[in-house]
Amino acid sequence: MLRIAITGKPGVGKSTVVSKVVEKLELKACGIRAAEIRVNGKRQGFSIEDIDTGRKGILSHIDCTGPKLGKYHVNLEDLDDIGAAAIRTAAGCDLVVIDEVGPMELRSENFIRAVEEVLDSDRPILAVLHRSSKHPLAQRIRKDFEVLTVDENNRDDLPERIAARFR
């Protein structure tokens, strides 16, 4: 059972690598994908998407309510209703994608439990992992997964290398 976690500094292209891996594979991928929400070139927050259904919501935003993290507020409602739910239902897929296990997502107990459930399953997983989280779930992923660091030099080759491993 193959489990790969991608890490790296903010903005280096971790989510892009994951999206390209999923595009290259002829597998049913389920789980979540996060993306920046930009207005006039400025980051306002992050969206969250259920890869299987296409359902989208707000993960965090400067103008929403919820636990504050930096300048963003984490939207626990969408994180639970879309994020945790997508991970729970991903058990029936060929590949579980979790973008990302980071400080925002770790504000939700539902999200943490959903990820723990999928970690306890026999599913192949491709995850994005916050580079310096000390949370027990992040530590477990670091210990149990093959961890690859994305940088400017390898981000173009990494999707094919990772996809080849999952084929």
XYZ file of C-alpha atoms in Angstrom:
167
model
C 0.000 0.000 0.000
C 1.684 3.144 -1.266
C 1.483 6.347 0.735
C 3.281 9.484 -0.352
C 3.236 12.885 1.331
C 4.411 16.021 -0.428
C 5.797 18.924 1.556
C 7.618 22.148 0.817
C 7.508 25.843 1.430
C 4.341 27.880 0.797
C 3.683 28.696 -2.855
C 6.246 26.224 -4.234
C 3.598 24.194 -6.098
C 2.568 21.327 -3.800
C -1.105 21.422 -4.809
C -0.149 21.735 -8.478
C 2.027 18.608 -8.206
C -0.896 16.694 -6.660
C -3.317 17.864 -9.388
C -0.885 16.815 -12.123
C -0.388 13.373 -10.511
C -4.168 12.837 -10.438
C -4.439 13.930 -14.118
C -1.757 11.425 -15.148
C -3.354 8.452 -13.380
C -6.221 6.411 -14.750
C -7.465 5.754 -11.246
C -10.548 6.974 -9.449
C -9.145 9.625 -7.109
C -11.254 10.999 -4.269
C -10.630 13.304 -1.351
C -9.959 17.036 -1.213
C -8.101 19.683 -3.114
C -7.377 23.201 -1.825
C -6.747 26.294 -3.922
C -5.998 29.932 -3.327
C -8.796 32.462 -3.583
C -7.324 35.576 -5.190
C -8.949 38.949 -5.754
C -7.021 41.543 -7.783
C -3.870 39.438 -7.405
C -4.091 39.325 -3.596
C -4.738 36.108 -1.690
C -7.999 36.400 0.246
C -8.211 32.809 1.441
C -8.445 29.197 0.312
C -11.187 27.104 -1.240
C -11.783 23.417 -0.577
C -13.138 20.991 -3.173
C -14.441 17.431 -3.028
C -12.513 15.841 -5.928
C -15.193 13.193 -6.552
C -18.312 15.398 -6.580
C -16.781 18.763 -7.506
C -18.538 20.356 -4.522
C -16.651 23.488 -3.430
C -16.584 25.641 -0.345
C -14.450 28.069 1.597
C -11.656 26.572 3.705
C -10.534 29.927 5.061
C -10.957 33.585 4.236
C -10.023 36.991 5.606
C -13.745 37.868 5.750
C -15.359 34.845 7.382
C -15.873 33.745 10.963
C -14.253 30.821 12.722
C -10.924 30.149 14.412
C -8.347 32.765 13.376
C -5.057 31.623 11.900
C -2.814 34.449 10.782
C -5.000 36.801 8.773
C -7.503 34.071 7.849
C -10.515 32.621 9.620
C -11.008 28.868 9.196
C -14.508 27.967 7.984
C -15.164 24.860 10.087
C -18.586 24.319 8.504
C -17.250 23.776 4.953
C -14.152 22.005 6.272
C -16.404 19.455 8.005
C -19.268 19.276 5.458
C -17.045 19.121 2.367
C -13.521 18.232 3.553
C -14.068 15.619 6.254
C -17.017 14.132 4.336
C -14.975 13.788 1.115
C -12.178 11.994 2.959
C -14.627 9.646 4.705
C -16.281 8.654 1.418
C -12.917 8.290 -0.358
C -12.484 4.809 1.117
C -14.196 3.419 -2.003
C -11.706 5.004 -4.410
C -8.444 3.849 -5.976
C -6.475 6.783 -4.532
C -7.233 9.050 -1.583
C -5.973 12.623 -2.057
C -5.650 14.946 0.944
C -4.580 18.488 0.065
C -3.615 19.403 2.759
C -2.918 18.352 6.338
C -1.954 21.743 7.720
C -2.747 24.199 10.509
C -6.117 25.250 9.037
C -7.397 21.723 8.520
C -6.117 20.610 11.917
C -8.537 23.075 13.584
C -11.338 20.559 12.856
C -11.723 17.462 15.034
C -13.982 15.972 12.319
C -11.242 16.433 9.719
C -8.627 14.867 12.013
C -10.859 11.845 12.688
C -11.638 11.422 8.960
C -7.920 11.417 8.093
C -7.163 8.987 10.927
C -9.876 6.634 9.616
C -8.400 6.636 6.112
C -4.887 6.150 7.559
C -6.209 3.079 9.373
C -7.591 1.690 6.091
C -5.638 -0.081 3.360
C -6.098 2.714 0.782
C -3.239 4.245 -1.212
C -2.900 7.911 -0.221
C -1.313 11.011 -1.723
C -1.239 13.861 0.792
C 0.135 17.377 1.082
C 1.722 17.877 4.479
C 2.506 21.206 6.120
C 6.288 21.353 6.345
C 6.661 22.136 10.059
C 3.492 20.965 11.820
C 4.131 19.281 15.161
C 0.533 18.026 15.408
C 0.337 14.279 16.247
C -1.484 13.560 12.970
C 1.236 15.323 10.942
C 3.903 13.408 12.893
C 2.112 10.121 12.155
C 2.055 10.907 8.423
C 5.768 11.833 8.498
C 6.544 8.478 10.141
C 4.250 6.255 8.027
C 4.552 7.854 4.563
C 7.316 8.377 2.078
C 7.803 12.161 2.315
C 8.961 14.103 -0.756
C 9.911 17.778 -0.646
C 8.820 19.908 -3.605
C 11.158 22.697 -4.698
C 11.668 24.855 -7.773
C 14.110 22.305 -9.229
C 11.980 19.147 -9.008
C 8.368 20.344 -9.221
C 8.126 19.783 -12.991
C 9.482 16.193 -12.859
C 7.824 15.131 -9.604
C 4.270 14.538 -10.948
C 5.450 11.907 -13.450
C 7.753 10.253 -10.900
C 4.944 10.021 -8.343
C 2.336 8.893 -10.886
C 4.665 6.112 -12.034
C 4.867 4.847 -8.443
C 1.055 4.654 -8.122
C 0.546 2.911 -11.491
